[in-house]
Amino acid sequence: MVDVTDEIENKNIENNITDNTKNTTKIRAFIALDLPIEFKKQIYNKISKILTPKKDKLKLVESEQLHLTLFFFPSISTEKIKNLSSFIDDIKLNAFKIKIKGVNTFNLNKPSVIFIDLIDESNSIAYLYNQLKDSAFENGASRDHEDFVPHITIARIKKSASFNDYKVISEIIRKNQNSYFGDIICNEIKIFKSDLTPNGPIYTTLYKKVLN
């Protein structure tokens, strides 16, 4: 996997969006809360160790690509991305703290995605989601995010996993549902472009808002 989230400097983001609107080609994109780089490395190393028994049956998300997705757009024009970025600019929100606790999945009997749960005592994530949802869905966000559950995806189970593999993976998840990974400060909202390649997705930052 390749990550180019630092490709665009803060001061050039607005110009980048403006330039991109000249291109009417639609792209894959998502709005996300980015995570501190050092924390990404730390969480990746911890999760790698936890999932070691079945690591060959899992595709881990690379450390630099860990994030919290708010909305995914399977096909969106750069003009609409510009509109969304302007909308995000107007949202009033300060940086906030979240607790990273618990390895989980949506279906313990046959997990397909493994993620980390979050505790947001300030309800800032819910506030941000609710502020954005009408505009996001109007601009083509996937309805899979309509029933929003904040989480950080850390791994996906490979299609080659057997019934026994699923049992072992489910047990690993159960044993780590209360694992505590630390607190982080969320202070960056980003719009990423996502290009699929044979070696994995490439993420490019199209827009960034820094929270005070």
PDB file of C-alpha atoms in Angstrom:
ATOM      1  CA  MET A   1       0.000   0.000   0.000  1.00  0.00           C
ATOM      2  CA  VAL A   2       1.064   3.543  -0.656  1.00  0.00           C
ATOM      3  CA  ASP A   3       0.017   6.644   1.231  1.00  0.00           C
ATOM      4  CA  VAL A   4       0.495  10.186   0.025  1.00  0.00           C
ATOM      5  CA  THR A   5      -1.553  12.023   2.610  1.00  0.00           C
ATOM      6  CA  ASP A   6       1.241  14.543   3.150  1.00  0.00           C
ATOM      7  CA  GLU A   7       1.548  15.268  -0.558  1.00  0.00           C
ATOM      8  CA  ILE A   8      -0.217  18.628  -0.283  1.00  0.00           C
ATOM      9  CA  GLU A   9       0.874  21.293   2.151  1.00  0.00           C
ATOM     10  CA  ASN A  10      -1.757  23.121   4.164  1.00  0.00           C
ATOM     11  CA  LYS A  11      -1.256  26.420   2.380  1.00  0.00           C
ATOM     12  CA  ASN A  12      -1.801  24.810  -1.029  1.00  0.00           C
ATOM     13  CA  ILE A  13      -4.961  22.834  -0.252  1.00  0.00           C
ATOM     14  CA  GLU A  14      -7.456  25.491  -1.321  1.00  0.00           C
ATOM     15  CA  ASN A  15      -5.600  26.041  -4.600  1.00  0.00           C
ATOM     16  CA  ASN A  16      -5.455  22.291  -5.167  1.00  0.00           C
ATOM     17  CA  ILE A  17      -9.227  21.941  -4.854  1.00  0.00           C
ATOM     18  CA  THR A  18      -9.790  24.898  -7.160  1.00  0.00           C
ATOM     19  CA  ASP A  19      -7.443  23.451  -9.797  1.00  0.00           C
ATOM     20  CA  ASN A  20      -9.027  20.001  -9.564  1.00  0.00           C
ATOM     21  CA  THR A  21     -12.494  21.352 -10.336  1.00  0.00           C
ATOM     22  CA  LYS A  22     -11.341  21.946 -13.890  1.00  0.00           C
ATOM     23  CA  ASN A  23     -11.326  18.166 -14.253  1.00  0.00           C
ATOM     24  CA  THR A  24     -14.854  16.727 -14.511  1.00  0.00           C
ATOM     25  CA  THR A  25     -13.673  13.128 -14.045  1.00  0.00           C
ATOM     26  CA  LYS A  26     -15.343  11.404 -11.109  1.00  0.00           C
ATOM     27  CA  ILE A  27     -13.192   9.795  -8.425  1.00  0.00           C
ATOM     28  CA  ARG A  28     -13.443   7.586  -5.340  1.00  0.00           C
ATOM     29  CA  ALA A  29     -13.107   9.669  -2.194  1.00  0.00           C
ATOM     30  CA  PHE A  30     -13.914   9.753   1.505  1.00  0.00           C
ATOM     31  CA  ILE A  31     -14.185  12.198   4.385  1.00  0.00           C
ATOM     32  CA  ALA A  32     -12.259  11.076   7.462  1.00  0.00           C
ATOM     33  CA  LEU A  33     -10.759  12.029  10.760  1.00  0.00           C
ATOM     34  CA  ASP A  34      -7.033  11.474  10.410  1.00  0.00           C
ATOM     35  CA  LEU A  35      -4.936  10.131  13.292  1.00  0.00           C
ATOM     36  CA  PRO A  36      -1.555  11.213  14.691  1.00  0.00           C
ATOM     37  CA  ILE A  37       1.300   9.508  12.816  1.00  0.00           C
ATOM     38  CA  GLU A  38       3.015   8.152  15.936  1.00  0.00           C
ATOM     39  CA  PHE A  39      -0.250   6.699  17.198  1.00  0.00           C
ATOM     40  CA  LYS A  40      -0.827   4.975  13.855  1.00  0.00           C
ATOM     41  CA  LYS A  41       2.536   3.231  14.169  1.00  0.00           C
ATOM     42  CA  GLN A  42       1.891   2.305  17.787  1.00  0.00           C
ATOM     43  CA  ILE A  43      -1.571   0.855  17.133  1.00  0.00           C
ATOM     44  CA  TYR A  44      -0.352  -1.061  14.065  1.00  0.00           C
ATOM     45  CA  ASN A  45       2.426  -2.740  16.064  1.00  0.00           C
ATOM     46  CA  LYS A  46       0.037  -3.691  18.884  1.00  0.00           C
ATOM     47  CA  ILE A  47      -2.623  -5.049  16.542  1.00  0.00           C
ATOM     48  CA  SER A  48      -0.012  -6.942  14.526  1.00  0.00           C
ATOM     49  CA  LYS A  49       1.063  -8.731  17.686  1.00  0.00           C
ATOM     50  CA  ILE A  50      -2.525  -9.483  18.766  1.00  0.00           C
ATOM     51  CA  LEU A  51      -3.438 -10.946  15.368  1.00  0.00           C
ATOM     52  CA  THR A  52      -0.197 -12.912  14.890  1.00  0.00           C
ATOM     53  CA  PRO A  53      -1.826 -16.398  15.249  1.00  0.00           C
ATOM     54  CA  LYS A  54      -3.870 -15.827  12.072  1.00  0.00           C
ATOM     55  CA  LYS A  55      -1.909 -13.064  10.365  1.00  0.00           C
ATOM     56  CA  ASP A  56      -1.581 -15.133   7.185  1.00  0.00           C
ATOM     57  CA  LYS A  57      -5.380 -15.094   6.824  1.00  0.00           C
ATOM     58  CA  LEU A  58      -5.695 -11.339   7.342  1.00  0.00           C
ATOM     59  CA  LYS A  59      -4.952  -8.249   5.291  1.00  0.00           C
ATOM     60  CA  LEU A  60      -3.876  -5.589   7.763  1.00  0.00           C
ATOM     61  CA  VAL A  61      -4.427  -1.921   6.979  1.00  0.00           C
ATOM     62  CA  GLU A  62      -1.007  -0.298   6.691  1.00  0.00           C
ATOM     63  CA  SER A  63      -0.163   1.980   9.616  1.00  0.00           C
ATOM     64  CA  GLU A  64      -0.019   5.180   7.551  1.00  0.00           C
ATOM     65  CA  GLN A  65      -3.517   4.503   6.190  1.00  0.00           C
ATOM     66  CA  LEU A  66      -5.336   4.102   9.496  1.00  0.00           C
ATOM     67  CA  HIS A  67      -8.161   6.622   9.832  1.00  0.00           C
ATOM     68  CA  LEU A  68     -11.781   7.027  10.907  1.00  0.00           C
ATOM     69  CA  THR A  69     -14.090   7.199   7.886  1.00  0.00           C
ATOM     70  CA  LEU A  70     -17.117   9.475   8.175  1.00  0.00           C
ATOM     71  CA  PHE A  71     -18.437   9.206   4.602  1.00  0.00           C
ATOM     72  CA  PHE A  72     -17.368   7.270   1.508  1.00  0.00           C
ATOM     73  CA  PHE A  73     -18.093   8.449  -2.035  1.00  0.00           C
ATOM     74  CA  PRO A  74     -17.795   5.668  -4.650  1.00  0.00           C
ATOM     75  CA  SER A  75     -18.008   8.241  -7.451  1.00  0.00           C
ATOM     76  CA  ILE A  76     -17.871  12.002  -6.964  1.00  0.00           C
ATOM     77  CA  SER A  77     -16.871  14.970  -9.116  1.00  0.00           C
ATOM     78  CA  THR A  78     -14.169  17.340  -7.957  1.00  0.00           C
ATOM     79  CA  GLU A  79     -16.714  20.157  -8.156  1.00  0.00           C
ATOM     80  CA  LYS A  80     -18.764  18.428  -5.463  1.00  0.00           C
ATOM     81  CA  ILE A  81     -15.617  17.903  -3.404  1.00  0.00           C
ATOM     82  CA  LYS A  82     -15.046  21.638  -3.538  1.00  0.00           C
ATOM     83  CA  ASN A  83     -18.616  22.200  -2.300  1.00  0.00           C
ATOM     84  CA  LEU A  84     -18.125  19.729   0.550  1.00  0.00           C
ATOM     85  CA  SER A  85     -14.851  21.346   1.606  1.00  0.00           C
ATOM     86  CA  SER A  86     -16.561  24.740   1.787  1.00  0.00           C
ATOM     87  CA  PHE A  87     -19.290  23.193   3.920  1.00  0.00           C
ATOM     88  CA  ILE A  88     -16.709  21.642   6.286  1.00  0.00           C
ATOM     89  CA  ASP A  89     -14.959  25.019   6.556  1.00  0.00           C
ATOM     90  CA  ASP A  90     -18.114  26.455   8.128  1.00  0.00           C
ATOM     91  CA  ILE A  91     -18.508  23.765  10.806  1.00  0.00           C
ATOM     92  CA  LYS A  92     -17.617  24.993  14.288  1.00  0.00           C
ATOM     93  CA  LEU A  93     -15.713  22.295  16.154  1.00  0.00           C
ATOM     94  CA  ASN A  94     -12.662  22.240  18.425  1.00  0.00           C
ATOM     95  CA  ALA A  95     -10.078  19.468  18.658  1.00  0.00           C
ATOM     96  CA  PHE A  96     -11.303  16.674  20.925  1.00  0.00           C
ATOM     97  CA  LYS A  97     -10.061  13.590  22.750  1.00  0.00           C
ATOM     98  CA  ILE A  98     -11.188  10.014  22.125  1.00  0.00           C
ATOM     99  CA  LYS A  99     -10.316   6.742  23.849  1.00  0.00           C
ATOM    100  CA  ILE A 100      -9.239   3.840  21.656  1.00  0.00           C
ATOM    101  CA  LYS A 101     -10.569   0.705  23.323  1.00  0.00           C
ATOM    102  CA  GLY A 102     -11.581  -2.741  22.158  1.00  0.00           C
ATOM    103  CA  VAL A 103     -11.008  -4.962  19.116  1.00  0.00           C
ATOM    104  CA  ASN A 104     -14.333  -5.736  17.464  1.00  0.00           C
ATOM    105  CA  THR A 105     -16.244  -6.833  14.358  1.00  0.00           C
ATOM    106  CA  PHE A 106     -19.801  -6.564  13.047  1.00  0.00           C
ATOM    107  CA  ASN A 107     -20.322 -10.335  12.988  1.00  0.00           C
ATOM    108  CA  LEU A 108     -18.444 -12.475  15.510  1.00  0.00           C
ATOM    109  CA  ASN A 109     -19.625 -15.747  13.953  1.00  0.00           C
ATOM    110  CA  LYS A 110     -18.073 -14.904  10.601  1.00  0.00           C
ATOM    111  CA  PRO A 111     -16.104 -11.647  10.745  1.00  0.00           C
ATOM    112  CA  SER A 112     -15.110  -9.995   7.486  1.00  0.00           C
ATOM    113  CA  VAL A 113     -13.695  -6.760   8.891  1.00  0.00           C
ATOM    114  CA  ILE A 114     -11.838  -6.212  12.175  1.00  0.00           C
ATOM    115  CA  PHE A 115     -11.848  -2.771  13.735  1.00  0.00           C
ATOM    116  CA  ILE A 116     -11.081  -0.837  16.902  1.00  0.00           C
ATOM    117  CA  ASP A 117     -13.888   0.689  18.939  1.00  0.00           C
ATOM    118  CA  LEU A 118     -13.857   4.313  20.088  1.00  0.00           C
ATOM    119  CA  ILE A 119     -15.151   6.116  23.152  1.00  0.00           C
ATOM    120  CA  ASP A 120     -15.996   9.739  22.432  1.00  0.00           C
ATOM    121  CA  GLU A 121     -17.201  11.273  25.685  1.00  0.00           C
ATOM    122  CA  SER A 122     -17.588  14.719  24.095  1.00  0.00           C
ATOM    123  CA  ASN A 123     -19.873  13.335  21.342  1.00  0.00           C
ATOM    124  CA  SER A 124     -17.843  15.387  18.856  1.00  0.00           C
ATOM    125  CA  ILE A 125     -17.786  12.619  16.237  1.00  0.00           C
ATOM    126  CA  ALA A 126     -21.585  12.295  16.335  1.00  0.00           C
ATOM    127  CA  TYR A 127     -21.886  16.075  16.135  1.00  0.00           C
ATOM    128  CA  LEU A 128     -19.578  16.227  13.108  1.00  0.00           C
ATOM    129  CA  TYR A 129     -21.380  13.349  11.386  1.00  0.00           C
ATOM    130  CA  ASN A 130     -24.789  14.955  11.921  1.00  0.00           C
ATOM    131  CA  GLN A 131     -23.547  18.305  10.651  1.00  0.00           C
ATOM    132  CA  LEU A 132     -22.226  16.686   7.483  1.00  0.00           C
ATOM    133  CA  LYS A 133     -24.695  13.917   6.680  1.00  0.00           C
ATOM    134  CA  ASP A 134     -27.317  15.830   4.664  1.00  0.00           C
ATOM    135  CA  SER A 135     -24.697  17.462   2.453  1.00  0.00           C
ATOM    136  CA  ALA A 136     -22.713  14.211   2.151  1.00  0.00           C
ATOM    137  CA  PHE A 137     -25.693  12.101   1.068  1.00  0.00           C
ATOM    138  CA  GLU A 138     -26.880  14.803  -1.338  1.00  0.00           C
ATOM    139  CA  ASN A 139     -23.437  14.628  -2.962  1.00  0.00           C
ATOM    140  CA  GLY A 140     -23.430  10.846  -3.367  1.00  0.00           C
ATOM    141  CA  ALA A 141     -22.088   9.378  -0.118  1.00  0.00           C
ATOM    142  CA  SER A 142     -22.623   5.642   0.231  1.00  0.00           C
ATOM    143  CA  ARG A 143     -25.761   4.800   2.226  1.00  0.00           C
ATOM    144  CA  ASP A 144     -23.721   2.118   4.012  1.00  0.00           C
ATOM    145  CA  HIS A 145     -22.736   4.951   6.356  1.00  0.00           C
ATOM    146  CA  GLU A 146     -26.349   5.845   7.155  1.00  0.00           C
ATOM    147  CA  ASP A 147     -26.250   3.758  10.344  1.00  0.00           C
ATOM    148  CA  PHE A 148     -22.961   5.252  11.461  1.00  0.00           C
ATOM    149  CA  VAL A 149     -20.779   3.366  13.959  1.00  0.00           C
ATOM    150  CA  PRO A 150     -17.467   5.190  14.568  1.00  0.00           C
ATOM    151  CA  HIS A 151     -14.530   2.790  14.265  1.00  0.00           C
ATOM    152  CA  ILE A 152     -11.019   2.398  12.882  1.00  0.00           C
ATOM    153  CA  THR A 153     -10.695  -0.522  10.449  1.00  0.00           C
ATOM    154  CA  ILE A 154      -7.508  -2.480  11.148  1.00  0.00           C
ATOM    155  CA  ALA A 155      -7.812  -5.686   9.097  1.00  0.00           C
ATOM    156  CA  ARG A 156      -9.908  -7.644   6.605  1.00  0.00           C
ATOM    157  CA  ILE A 157     -10.248 -11.417   6.510  1.00  0.00           C
ATOM    158  CA  LYS A 158      -8.969 -13.048   3.320  1.00  0.00           C
ATOM    159  CA  LYS A 159     -11.300 -15.148   1.175  1.00  0.00           C
ATOM    160  CA  SER A 160      -9.013 -18.140   1.732  1.00  0.00           C
ATOM    161  CA  ALA A 161      -9.920 -18.281   5.454  1.00  0.00           C
ATOM    162  CA  SER A 162     -11.400 -21.629   6.510  1.00  0.00           C
ATOM    163  CA  PHE A 163     -14.151 -22.338   9.043  1.00  0.00           C
ATOM    164  CA  ASN A 164     -11.477 -23.055  11.651  1.00  0.00           C
ATOM    165  CA  ASP A 165      -9.685 -19.809  10.798  1.00  0.00           C
ATOM    166  CA  TYR A 166     -12.899 -17.885  11.479  1.00  0.00           C
ATOM    167  CA  LYS A 167     -13.262 -19.619  14.854  1.00  0.00           C
ATOM    168  CA  VAL A 168      -9.726 -18.690  15.889  1.00  0.00           C
ATOM    169  CA  ILE A 169     -10.079 -15.099  14.660  1.00  0.00           C
ATOM    170  CA  SER A 170     -13.409 -14.710  16.497  1.00  0.00           C
ATOM    171  CA  GLU A 171     -11.780 -15.944  19.705  1.00  0.00           C
ATOM    172  CA  ILE A 172      -8.910 -13.461  19.315  1.00  0.00           C
ATOM    173  CA  ILE A 173     -11.476 -10.674  18.951  1.00  0.00           C
ATOM    174  CA  ARG A 174     -13.419 -11.834  22.038  1.00  0.00           C
ATOM    175  CA  LYS A 175     -10.263 -11.865  24.159  1.00  0.00           C
ATOM    176  CA  ASN A 176      -9.390  -8.310  23.136  1.00  0.00           C
ATOM    177  CA  GLN A 177     -12.778  -6.590  23.239  1.00  0.00           C
ATOM    178  CA  ASN A 178     -11.721  -4.651  26.334  1.00  0.00           C
ATOM    179  CA  SER A 179      -8.118  -3.972  25.331  1.00  0.00           C
ATOM    180  CA  TYR A 180      -7.161  -0.331  25.866  1.00  0.00           C
ATOM    181  CA  PHE A 181      -4.871   1.295  23.295  1.00  0.00           C
ATOM    182  CA  GLY A 182      -4.674   4.851  24.593  1.00  0.00           C
ATOM    183  CA  ASP A 183      -6.172   8.318  24.112  1.00  0.00           C
ATOM    184  CA  ILE A 184      -5.647  10.562  21.109  1.00  0.00           C
ATOM    185  CA  ILE A 185      -6.507  14.108  20.130  1.00  0.00           C
ATOM    186  CA  CYS A 186      -8.501  14.387  16.896  1.00  0.00           C
ATOM    187  CA  ASN A 187      -7.684  17.661  15.191  1.00  0.00           C
ATOM    188  CA  GLU A 188      -7.742  16.977  11.434  1.00  0.00           C
ATOM    189  CA  ILE A 189     -10.696  16.484   9.100  1.00  0.00           C
ATOM    190  CA  LYS A 190      -9.608  15.416   5.616  1.00  0.00           C
ATOM    191  CA  ILE A 191     -11.045  14.576   2.233  1.00  0.00           C
ATOM    192  CA  PHE A 192      -8.987  11.816   0.628  1.00  0.00           C
ATOM    193  CA  LYS A 193      -8.933  10.656  -2.963  1.00  0.00           C
ATOM    194  CA  SER A 194      -8.680   6.849  -3.130  1.00  0.00           C
ATOM    195  CA  ASP A 195      -7.063   5.201  -6.165  1.00  0.00           C
ATOM    196  CA  LEU A 196      -7.226   1.403  -6.318  1.00  0.00           C
ATOM    197  CA  THR A 197      -4.069  -0.348  -7.550  1.00  0.00           C
ATOM    198  CA  PRO A 198      -2.879  -3.990  -7.627  1.00  0.00           C
ATOM    199  CA  ASN A 199      -0.682  -3.158  -4.624  1.00  0.00           C
ATOM    200  CA  GLY A 200      -3.511  -1.628  -2.627  1.00  0.00           C
ATOM    201  CA  PRO A 201      -5.181   1.781  -2.429  1.00  0.00           C
ATOM    202  CA  ILE A 202      -3.309   5.053  -2.758  1.00  0.00           C
ATOM    203  CA  TYR A 203      -4.694   7.883  -0.624  1.00  0.00           C
ATOM    204  CA  THR A 204      -4.137  11.497  -1.624  1.00  0.00           C
ATOM    205  CA  THR A 205      -5.191  14.410   0.569  1.00  0.00           C
ATOM    206  CA  LEU A 206      -7.433  16.798  -1.363  1.00  0.00           C
ATOM    207  CA  TYR A 207      -8.534  18.928   1.580  1.00  0.00           C
ATOM    208  CA  LYS A 208      -7.587  19.379   5.236  1.00  0.00           C
ATOM    209  CA  LYS A 209      -9.165  21.307   8.073  1.00  0.00           C
ATOM    210  CA  VAL A 210      -7.169  21.638  11.288  1.00  0.00           C
ATOM    211  CA  LEU A 211      -9.251  21.932  14.457  1.00  0.00           C
ATOM    212  CA  ASN A 212      -8.001  24.298  17.173  1.00  0.00           C
TER     213      ASN A 212
END
